Short mmCIF file of C-alpha atoms in Angstrom, two decimals:
data_model
loop_
_atom_site.label_atom_id
_atom_site.label_comp_id
_atom_site.label_asym_id
_atom_site.label_seq_id
_atom_site.Cartn_x
_atom_site.Cartn_y
_atom_site.Cartn_z
CA LEU A 1 -19.75 34.08 -19.96
CA PHE A 2 -20.47 30.44 -19.89
CA PHE A 3 -19.09 27.91 -22.53
CA LEU A 4 -18.80 24.20 -22.36
CA ALA A 5 -15.15 23.06 -22.66
CA GLN A 6 -15.60 19.87 -24.49
CA VAL A 7 -13.85 17.08 -22.57
CA HIS A 8 -12.28 14.40 -24.66
CA GLY A 9 -12.18 10.79 -23.57
CA GLN A 10 -10.00 8.34 -25.45
CA GLY A 11 -11.42 4.97 -26.48
CA GLY A 12 -9.33 1.82 -27.00
CA VAL A 13 -7.22 2.51 -23.71
CA LYS A 14 -6.23 -0.64 -21.94
CA PHE A 15 -5.61 -0.09 -18.28
CA GLN A 16 -3.24 -2.40 -16.31
CA ASN A 17 -1.92 -2.23 -12.79
CA TRP A 18 1.50 -2.02 -12.01
CA ALA A 19 1.99 -5.91 -11.33
CA LYS A 20 -0.03 -6.73 -14.45
CA THR A 21 -2.22 -8.84 -12.45
CA TYR A 22 -5.37 -6.98 -13.13
CA GLY A 23 -6.54 -4.79 -15.98
CA SER A 24 -9.63 -3.44 -17.78
CA SER A 25 -10.54 -1.75 -21.04
CA PRO A 26 -12.47 1.56 -20.10
CA GLU A 27 -14.94 2.64 -22.79
CA LEU A 28 -13.58 6.30 -22.35
CA TYR A 29 -10.30 7.30 -20.63
CA PHE A 30 -10.02 10.80 -19.55
CA GLN A 31 -7.06 12.88 -18.42
CA PRO A 32 -8.73 16.14 -16.95
CA THR A 33 -6.79 19.34 -16.20
CA SER A 34 -9.43 21.25 -14.23
CA VAL A 35 -12.37 20.69 -11.74
CA GLU A 36 -14.73 21.89 -14.62
CA GLU A 37 -13.65 19.22 -16.80
CA ILE A 38 -14.16 16.58 -14.08
CA ARG A 39 -17.66 18.06 -13.41
CA GLU A 40 -18.38 17.62 -17.16
CA ILE A 41 -17.19 13.80 -17.16
CA LEU A 42 -19.54 13.32 -14.27
CA ASP A 43 -22.37 14.92 -16.09
CA MET A 44 -21.82 12.94 -19.18
CA ALA A 45 -21.57 9.68 -17.05
CA ARG A 46 -24.91 10.71 -15.31
CA GLN A 47 -26.60 11.16 -18.79
CA ARG A 48 -25.32 8.00 -20.38
CA ASP A 49 -25.82 5.97 -17.20
CA LYS A 50 -22.15 5.17 -16.87
CA ARG A 51 -19.95 4.38 -13.82
CA VAL A 52 -16.70 6.29 -13.16
CA LYS A 53 -13.47 5.28 -11.81
CA VAL A 54 -10.64 7.50 -10.62
CA VAL A 55 -7.08 6.19 -10.98
CA GLY A 56 -3.79 7.61 -9.91
CA GLY A 57 -0.53 5.66 -10.33
CA GLY A 58 -2.20 2.32 -10.99
CA HIS A 59 -0.29 0.55 -8.22
CA SER A 60 -2.90 -1.43 -6.23
CA PRO A 61 -2.20 -5.20 -6.67
CA SER A 62 -6.06 -5.73 -7.03
CA ASP A 63 -8.93 -4.64 -9.31
CA ILE A 64 -9.86 -1.87 -7.05
CA ALA A 65 -9.27 0.67 -9.82
CA CYS A 66 -10.64 -1.27 -12.89
CA THR A 67 -13.80 -0.34 -14.89
CA ASP A 68 -15.28 -0.97 -18.18
CA ASP A 69 -17.12 2.51 -18.28
CA PHE A 70 -15.30 5.75 -17.77
CA MET A 71 -11.81 6.06 -16.19
CA ILE A 72 -10.41 9.26 -14.87
CA GLN A 73 -6.62 9.47 -14.60
CA MET A 74 -5.62 12.32 -12.40
CA GLY A 75 -2.01 12.65 -13.53
CA LYS A 76 -2.48 16.14 -14.91
CA MET A 77 -3.85 17.47 -11.74
CA ASN A 78 -0.57 17.43 -9.81
CA ARG A 79 0.16 20.79 -8.64
CA VAL A 80 1.45 21.81 -5.13
CA LEU A 81 -1.35 24.39 -4.12
CA LYS A 82 -0.14 25.62 -0.83
CA VAL A 83 2.82 25.28 1.64
CA ASP A 84 1.96 26.50 4.96
CA LYS A 85 5.51 26.83 6.70
CA GLU A 86 3.79 28.10 10.03
CA LYS A 87 1.63 24.99 10.38
CA GLN A 88 3.97 22.73 8.61
CA GLN A 89 1.14 21.63 6.15
CA VAL A 90 1.00 21.26 2.26
CA THR A 91 -2.00 21.27 0.24
CA VAL A 92 -1.84 19.39 -3.29
CA GLU A 93 -4.00 18.41 -6.13
CA GLY A 94 -5.18 14.64 -5.60
CA GLY A 95 -3.16 13.60 -8.76
CA ILE A 96 0.32 14.56 -7.57
CA PHE A 97 2.74 11.67 -7.32
CA LEU A 98 4.28 11.42 -3.83
CA SER A 99 7.59 10.99 -5.69
CA ASP A 100 7.29 14.68 -6.95
CA LEU A 101 5.81 15.87 -3.46
CA ASN A 102 8.80 14.54 -1.53
CA VAL A 103 11.13 16.54 -3.81
CA GLU A 104 8.95 19.82 -3.37
CA LEU A 105 8.67 19.34 0.23
CA SER A 106 12.44 19.10 0.73
CA LYS A 107 12.75 22.41 -1.11
CA HIS A 108 10.80 23.96 1.73
CA GLY A 109 12.59 21.90 4.46
CA LEU A 110 9.53 19.91 5.14
CA ALA A 111 8.97 15.95 4.71
CA LEU A 112 6.19 13.58 5.34
CA ALA A 113 6.77 11.73 8.61
CA ASN A 114 6.10 8.30 7.08
CA LEU A 115 5.79 6.89 3.55
CA GLY A 116 5.18 3.54 1.84
CA ALA A 117 7.67 1.58 -0.22
CA VAL A 118 6.73 3.16 -3.46
CA SER A 119 6.26 6.81 -4.25
CA GLU A 120 5.02 6.42 -8.06
CA VAL A 121 1.52 6.75 -6.37
CA ALA A 122 -0.88 9.72 -6.23
CA ALA A 123 -1.71 11.54 -3.18
CA ALA A 124 -5.45 10.77 -3.38
CA GLY A 125 -4.74 7.12 -4.10
CA VAL A 126 -2.51 6.47 -1.41
CA ILE A 127 -5.06 7.56 1.18
CA GLY A 128 -7.86 5.87 -0.57
CA THR A 129 -6.61 2.45 0.02
CA GLY A 130 -4.88 2.91 3.39
CA THR A 131 -1.27 2.74 2.44
CA HIS A 132 1.06 2.29 5.39
CA ASN A 133 4.79 1.71 6.31
CA THR A 134 5.94 0.72 9.83
CA GLY A 135 6.54 2.50 13.14
CA ILE A 136 4.51 1.91 16.23
CA ASN A 137 4.38 5.58 16.95
CA HIS A 138 3.27 6.16 13.33
CA GLY A 139 -0.26 5.74 11.81
CA ILE A 140 -1.15 4.65 8.38
CA LEU A 141 -0.34 7.41 5.66
CA PRO A 142 -4.17 8.67 5.87
CA THR A 143 -3.51 9.74 9.47
CA GLN A 144 -1.17 12.51 8.10
CA VAL A 145 -4.22 13.97 6.27
CA VAL A 146 -5.82 17.11 8.00
CA ALA A 147 -8.03 18.15 5.22
CA LEU A 148 -9.36 17.34 1.85
CA THR A 149 -11.89 18.40 -0.77
CA LEU A 150 -14.34 15.99 -2.52
CA LEU A 151 -16.26 16.47 -5.71
CA THR A 152 -19.36 14.32 -5.28
CA ALA A 153 -21.55 12.50 -7.89
CA SER A 154 -24.00 15.54 -7.94
CA GLY A 155 -21.16 18.00 -8.80
CA GLU A 156 -20.98 19.50 -5.40
CA ILE A 157 -17.56 20.36 -3.60
CA LEU A 158 -17.20 19.41 -0.17
CA GLU A 159 -14.46 20.70 2.25
CA CYS A 160 -13.79 18.16 4.89
CA SER A 161 -11.69 18.27 8.08
CA GLU A 162 -11.82 17.39 11.86
CA SER A 163 -14.00 20.54 12.23
CA ILE A 164 -15.90 20.65 8.78
CA ASN A 165 -17.99 17.76 7.71
CA ALA A 166 -16.36 15.66 10.26
CA ASP A 167 -18.31 12.60 9.48
CA ILE A 168 -17.38 12.63 5.82
CA PHE A 169 -13.76 13.40 6.77
CA GLN A 170 -13.33 10.11 8.74
CA ALA A 171 -14.76 8.20 5.93
CA ALA A 172 -12.86 10.04 3.20
CA ARG A 173 -9.53 9.67 4.72
CA LEU A 174 -9.65 6.10 3.57
CA HIS A 175 -12.29 6.41 0.71
CA LEU A 176 -11.88 3.44 -1.51
CA GLY A 177 -12.60 5.71 -4.45
CA CYS A 178 -16.31 5.36 -3.81
CA LEU A 179 -17.31 8.68 -2.19
CA GLY A 180 -16.45 10.86 -5.03
CA VAL A 181 -13.44 12.51 -6.73
CA VAL A 182 -10.78 13.75 -4.17
CA LEU A 183 -9.51 17.07 -5.59
CA THR A 184 -7.11 18.42 -2.97
CA VAL A 185 -5.37 16.86 0.11
CA THR A 186 -3.79 18.65 2.90
CA PHE A 187 -0.95 16.73 4.69
CA GLN A 188 0.48 17.29 8.04
CA CYS A 189 4.45 17.52 7.47
CA VAL A 190 7.24 17.46 9.69
CA PRO A 191 10.70 19.28 9.38
CA GLN A 192 12.93 17.53 6.77
CA PHE A 193 15.04 14.74 8.33
CA HIS A 194 17.56 12.25 7.46
CA LEU A 195 17.32 8.33 8.36
CA HIS A 196 19.91 6.08 9.37
CA GLU A 197 19.03 2.68 8.29
CA VAL A 198 20.69 -0.54 9.86
CA THR A 199 19.98 -3.98 8.56
CA PHE A 200 21.22 -6.95 10.45
CA PRO A 201 20.59 -10.70 10.53
CA SER A 202 18.79 -12.51 13.38
CA THR A 203 16.39 -15.43 13.86
CA LEU A 204 12.72 -15.79 14.13
CA THR A 205 12.60 -16.89 17.65
CA GLU A 206 15.07 -14.09 18.76
CA VAL A 207 12.83 -11.23 17.20
CA LEU A 208 9.46 -12.53 18.30
CA ASP A 209 10.75 -13.26 21.86
CA HIS A 210 12.07 -9.59 22.15
CA LEU A 211 9.45 -7.76 19.96
CA GLU A 212 8.85 -5.11 22.67
CA ASP A 213 12.45 -4.21 22.80
CA HIS A 214 12.81 -3.96 19.08
CA LEU A 215 9.74 -1.88 18.81
CA LYS A 216 11.32 0.59 21.72
CA ARG A 217 14.72 0.58 20.18
CA SER A 218 13.89 1.92 16.70
CA GLN A 219 11.27 4.41 15.41
CA TYR A 220 10.66 2.49 12.05
CA PHE A 221 11.15 -1.06 12.99
CA ARG A 222 10.34 -3.81 10.75
CA PHE A 223 11.58 -7.35 9.88
CA LEU A 224 11.77 -9.72 6.97
CA TRP A 225 11.22 -13.44 7.50
CA PHE A 226 12.47 -15.95 5.03
CA PRO A 227 9.96 -18.82 4.92
CA HIS A 228 11.13 -22.39 5.04
CA SER A 229 13.96 -21.27 7.36
CA LYS A 230 14.61 -19.54 10.71
CA ASN A 231 16.33 -16.53 8.93
CA VAL A 232 15.11 -13.04 9.87
CA SER A 233 16.53 -9.65 8.62
CA VAL A 234 15.74 -6.78 10.89
CA ILE A 235 15.70 -3.30 9.60
CA TYR A 236 16.08 -0.32 12.09
CA GLN A 237 15.36 3.13 10.55
CA ASP A 238 15.77 6.19 12.80
CA PRO A 239 16.43 10.00 12.28
CA THR A 240 19.98 11.26 12.30
CA ASN A 241 22.26 14.12 11.85
CA LYS A 242 25.08 12.17 10.23
CA PRO A 243 25.80 12.97 6.61
CA PRO A 244 24.53 10.65 3.87
CA SER A 245 26.42 7.50 3.26
CA SER A 246 25.82 3.99 2.08
CA SER A 247 27.49 0.62 2.21
CA ALA A 248 24.90 -0.93 -0.11
CA ASN A 249 26.06 -2.15 -3.50
CA TRP A 250 23.62 -1.18 -6.31
CA LEU A 251 25.19 -3.30 -9.00
CA TRP A 252 25.27 -6.41 -6.68
CA ASP A 253 21.80 -5.78 -5.27
CA TYR A 254 20.51 -5.57 -9.06
CA ALA A 255 22.66 -8.27 -10.75
CA VAL A 256 22.00 -10.68 -7.93
CA GLY A 257 18.97 -9.50 -6.02
CA TYR A 258 17.01 -8.96 -9.32
CA TYR A 259 18.10 -10.99 -12.27
CA LEU A 260 19.58 -14.02 -10.47
CA LEU A 261 16.47 -14.13 -8.18
CA GLU A 262 14.05 -13.93 -11.12
CA PHE A 263 15.79 -16.64 -13.02
CA LEU A 264 16.13 -19.09 -10.13
CA LEU A 265 12.44 -18.60 -9.20
CA TRP A 266 11.44 -19.38 -12.69
CA ILE A 267 13.26 -22.47 -12.52
CA SER A 268 11.67 -23.25 -9.30
CA THR A 269 8.28 -23.17 -10.99
CA PHE A 270 9.44 -26.59 -12.47
CA VAL A 271 10.98 -27.76 -9.32
CA PRO A 272 9.09 -26.14 -6.59
CA SER A 273 11.30 -27.72 -3.70
CA LEU A 274 13.90 -25.48 -4.72
CA VAL A 275 12.15 -22.51 -3.24
CA ARG A 276 13.43 -23.44 0.36
CA TRP A 277 17.11 -23.43 -1.10
CA ILE A 278 16.53 -20.21 -2.91
CA ASN A 279 15.26 -18.64 0.31
CA ARG A 280 18.10 -19.67 2.37
CA PHE A 281 20.70 -18.82 -0.42
CA PHE A 282 19.51 -15.31 -0.74
CA PHE A 283 19.57 -14.76 2.90
CA TRP A 284 23.05 -15.73 2.86
CA LEU A 285 23.97 -13.90 -0.11
CA LEU A 286 22.30 -10.45 0.41
CA PHE A 287 21.09 -10.38 4.02
CA SER A 288 23.51 -12.21 6.27
CA SER A 289 25.83 -9.29 7.02
CA ARG A 290 25.15 -5.86 8.64
CA VAL A 291 24.49 -3.10 6.20
CA GLU A 292 24.07 0.71 6.91
CA ASN A 293 22.66 3.38 4.84
CA ILE A 294 22.11 7.26 5.71
CA ALA A 295 19.99 9.40 3.32
CA ILE A 296 17.15 11.81 3.40
CA SER A 297 14.11 10.14 4.71
CA TYR A 298 12.13 9.54 1.58
CA LYS A 299 15.10 7.78 -0.23
CA ILE A 300 15.24 5.35 2.76
CA PHE A 301 11.45 4.81 3.06
CA ASN A 302 11.14 3.86 -0.56
CA TYR A 303 12.62 0.47 -1.71
CA GLU A 304 12.64 -1.64 -4.78
CA CYS A 305 9.78 -4.00 -5.16
CA ARG A 306 11.92 -6.24 -7.30
CA PHE A 307 9.34 -7.56 -9.96
CA LYS A 308 5.91 -8.55 -10.80
CA GLN A 309 4.17 -10.01 -7.64
CA HIS A 310 1.06 -11.31 -6.06
CA VAL A 311 0.66 -9.97 -2.57
CA GLN A 312 -1.58 -10.27 0.63
CA ASP A 313 -1.21 -7.82 3.43
CA TRP A 314 -3.38 -8.05 6.52
CA ALA A 315 -3.23 -6.18 9.91
CA ILE A 316 -3.80 -8.13 13.17
CA PRO A 317 -3.91 -6.86 16.63
CA ILE A 318 -0.21 -6.31 17.65
CA GLU A 319 -0.31 -8.77 20.50
CA LYS A 320 -1.10 -11.62 18.01
CA THR A 321 2.19 -11.13 16.15
CA LYS A 322 4.18 -14.00 17.50
CA GLU A 323 1.27 -16.54 17.50
CA ALA A 324 0.07 -15.85 13.88
CA LEU A 325 3.59 -15.91 12.57
CA LEU A 326 4.53 -19.12 14.31
CA GLU A 327 1.27 -20.66 12.94
CA LEU A 328 2.23 -19.64 9.31
CA LYS A 329 5.59 -21.29 9.95
CA ALA A 330 4.26 -24.31 11.31
CA ALA A 331 1.64 -24.74 8.43
CA LEU A 332 4.53 -24.44 5.90
CA GLU A 333 6.56 -27.18 7.71
CA ASN A 334 3.54 -29.48 7.92
CA ASN A 335 2.82 -29.07 4.12
CA PRO A 336 5.92 -29.75 2.11
CA LYS A 337 4.00 -29.16 -1.01
CA MET A 338 3.31 -25.53 -0.16
CA VAL A 339 5.98 -23.23 -1.18
CA ALA A 340 6.57 -19.49 -0.07
CA HIS A 341 8.71 -16.92 -1.66
CA TYR A 342 10.63 -14.54 0.61
CA PRO A 343 10.27 -12.26 2.29
CA VAL A 344 7.31 -12.28 4.79
CA GLU A 345 7.33 -8.62 5.69
CA VAL A 346 6.43 -7.67 9.20
CA ARG A 347 5.44 -4.10 9.91
CA PHE A 348 3.75 -2.22 12.60
CA ALA A 349 1.29 0.69 12.91
CA ARG A 350 -0.27 2.87 15.56
CA GLY A 351 -4.33 2.56 16.10
CA ASP A 352 -6.37 5.51 14.71
CA GLU A 353 -9.99 6.70 14.31
CA ILE A 354 -10.47 6.27 10.48
CA TRP A 355 -13.59 4.25 10.11
CA LEU A 356 -12.19 1.83 7.55
CA SER A 357 -8.65 1.68 8.69
CA PRO A 358 -7.17 -1.84 9.23
CA CYS A 359 -5.83 -0.24 12.29
CA PHE A 360 -9.14 1.22 13.51
CA GLN A 361 -8.86 1.49 17.30
CA ARG A 362 -5.99 -0.96 17.66
CA ASP A 363 -2.22 -0.88 17.28
CA SER A 364 -1.59 -3.54 14.56
CA CYS A 365 0.95 -5.64 12.98
CA TYR A 366 0.78 -6.04 9.24
CA MET A 367 2.00 -9.29 7.91
CA ASN A 368 2.84 -8.99 4.14
CA ILE A 369 3.33 -12.17 2.05
CA ILE A 370 4.37 -12.40 -1.37
CA MET A 371 4.52 -14.65 -4.55
CA TYR A 372 6.68 -13.30 -7.21
CA ARG A 373 5.89 -13.80 -11.04
CA PRO A 374 9.18 -14.55 -12.68
CA TYR A 375 9.11 -13.38 -16.10
CA GLY A 376 5.33 -12.75 -15.85
CA LYS A 377 4.77 -16.54 -15.13
CA ASN A 378 2.17 -17.45 -12.58
CA VAL A 379 3.21 -19.64 -9.61
CA PRO A 380 0.78 -21.76 -7.72
CA ARG A 381 -0.25 -19.76 -4.65
CA LEU A 382 -3.88 -20.88 -3.74
CA ASN A 383 -2.88 -23.01 -0.86
CA TYR A 384 -0.57 -20.61 0.70
CA TRP A 385 -3.05 -17.69 0.15
CA LEU A 386 -5.85 -19.74 1.86
CA THR A 387 -3.76 -20.86 4.71
CA TYR A 388 -2.55 -17.38 5.40
CA GLU A 389 -6.06 -15.82 5.12
CA GLY A 390 -7.34 -18.54 7.55
CA ILE A 391 -4.62 -17.65 10.20
CA MET A 392 -5.28 -13.88 9.70
CA LYS A 393 -8.88 -14.26 10.20
CA LYS A 394 -8.59 -16.32 13.25
CA HIS A 395 -6.67 -13.58 14.94
CA GLY A 396 -9.07 -10.91 14.05
CA GLY A 397 -7.30 -9.71 11.00
CA ARG A 398 -8.46 -6.99 8.51
CA PRO A 399 -6.92 -7.02 4.82
CA HIS A 400 -5.10 -4.17 3.29
CA TRP A 401 -7.71 -2.62 0.85
CA ALA A 402 -5.37 -2.22 -1.97
CA LYS A 403 -4.44 -5.89 -2.03
CA ALA A 404 -6.21 -9.06 -3.30
CA HIS A 405 -8.46 -10.56 -0.70
CA SER A 406 -11.40 -12.77 -0.70
CA CYS A 407 -13.45 -10.88 1.86
CA THR A 408 -17.28 -9.72 1.43
CA ARG A 409 -19.50 -7.42 3.07
CA LYS A 410 -20.35 -9.81 5.78
CA ASP A 411 -16.74 -10.06 6.84
CA PHE A 412 -16.34 -6.26 6.86
CA GLU A 413 -19.33 -5.80 8.89
CA LYS A 414 -17.66 -8.04 11.67
CA MET A 415 -14.13 -6.57 11.18
CA TYR A 416 -15.16 -2.81 11.22
CA PRO A 417 -17.34 -1.29 13.99
CA ALA A 418 -17.86 1.79 11.94
CA PHE A 419 -18.67 -0.01 8.74
CA PRO A 420 -22.43 0.88 8.75
CA LYS A 421 -21.45 4.53 9.34
CA PHE A 422 -19.31 4.57 6.32
CA CYS A 423 -21.93 2.77 4.15
CA SER A 424 -24.58 5.40 5.22
CA VAL A 425 -22.14 8.35 4.04
CA ARG A 426 -21.33 6.43 0.68
CA GLU A 427 -25.04 5.96 0.01
CA LYS A 428 -25.78 9.81 0.82
CA LEU A 429 -22.88 11.05 -1.54
CA ASP A 430 -23.23 8.43 -4.26
CA PRO A 431 -27.05 7.27 -4.24
CA THR A 432 -26.75 5.74 -7.71
CA GLY A 433 -23.40 3.91 -7.24
CA MET A 434 -21.66 6.05 -9.96
CA PHE A 435 -18.37 5.21 -8.17
CA LEU A 436 -18.67 1.45 -7.74
CA ASN A 437 -17.16 -1.33 -9.72
CA THR A 438 -16.82 -4.96 -9.35
CA TYR A 439 -14.31 -4.86 -6.51
CA LEU A 440 -16.64 -2.39 -4.49
CA GLU A 441 -19.68 -4.52 -5.07
CA LYS A 442 -18.22 -7.26 -3.12
CA VAL A 443 -17.41 -4.80 -0.44
CA PHE A 444 -20.84 -3.23 -0.02
CA TYR A 445 -23.18 -5.78 -1.31
#
């Protein structure tokens, strides 16, 4: 018996990303509950010559998920399909939020070996933009993917893994949302573990001079540098058998770290020179003493992004870390008009073989810069942004796909040896460009 389940798209929905820095008004907004429904949406798009954008948590601080045509929000396709205890693998629908997956996995005594700062993000989206955390022995999140299924523009379902459709697999593990709809993802997990987090103060010189030691000493090492100062907060996270405990003060972090910070940054929009003082003051207030926390891994990996913000995050070869960071520091010192909010967050990731991974074939250092938007107000950032991008490009950097950047196809062809391979897979799977949008046109044309 064949019947057409009528899919309903909503009109008049306004899509905005989490930071409210980008948005769009899709003509129709869908929340499908089955593969059949998605197929129908793609059929309708083909008949009406519309483009399609799939969105998960809408967390990307760029316009990568925006469209004025059809938008598919995957939130209702969020089930755990299979847990393989033997192989320690889990297969999930593409729309499941990692925050829900973390809880599900812990019921089975499993966990993801690494997670980004935010878990209100969908499995298919997290891999689509190359989300990462830190740890020189850990790759970006897509390296944890061992298989996935893709629904292509033509309505065909492709199973992909190292052994089936291997080429498409290396493209689809970081897919930019342009190869089709990712229906399911299979993650390689590890046994559930607790993390012991130690945060302690240091200086930029000390950390950069002893980078090797820090990387050896802690499995998930990262540090925060407070621009306009020499202050650094070092963060070690390591597996532990000790029981959960915390010396952090939630109220203090919130009252001070959120409300007071937002207020002071707002005032600094009128008196930019205050930023130097604010960065030092907050280091002294919140980061100048040693703090320890022990909790289940995902609670330590996830942390508060405070409030609305603009971010840039590029990966450079790990051996360029010191040089690049000192150049950024010098640029800020030589240009008193240029202000930089804290923190500059420095993280590390292992090289991999994923075609569009910023860590493709090289161990990398990610350098994340930030400008907050206190009470939604925009703070001038252009000078800082261009200076930073210049330093990153000079050292062979590659931008994080989810974040705003000004690169075009010419840049990507230089940055990514496998870029032509990715393009040919994309053109094969989506010859009419159904899954493109403005962001992706800059990437591919």
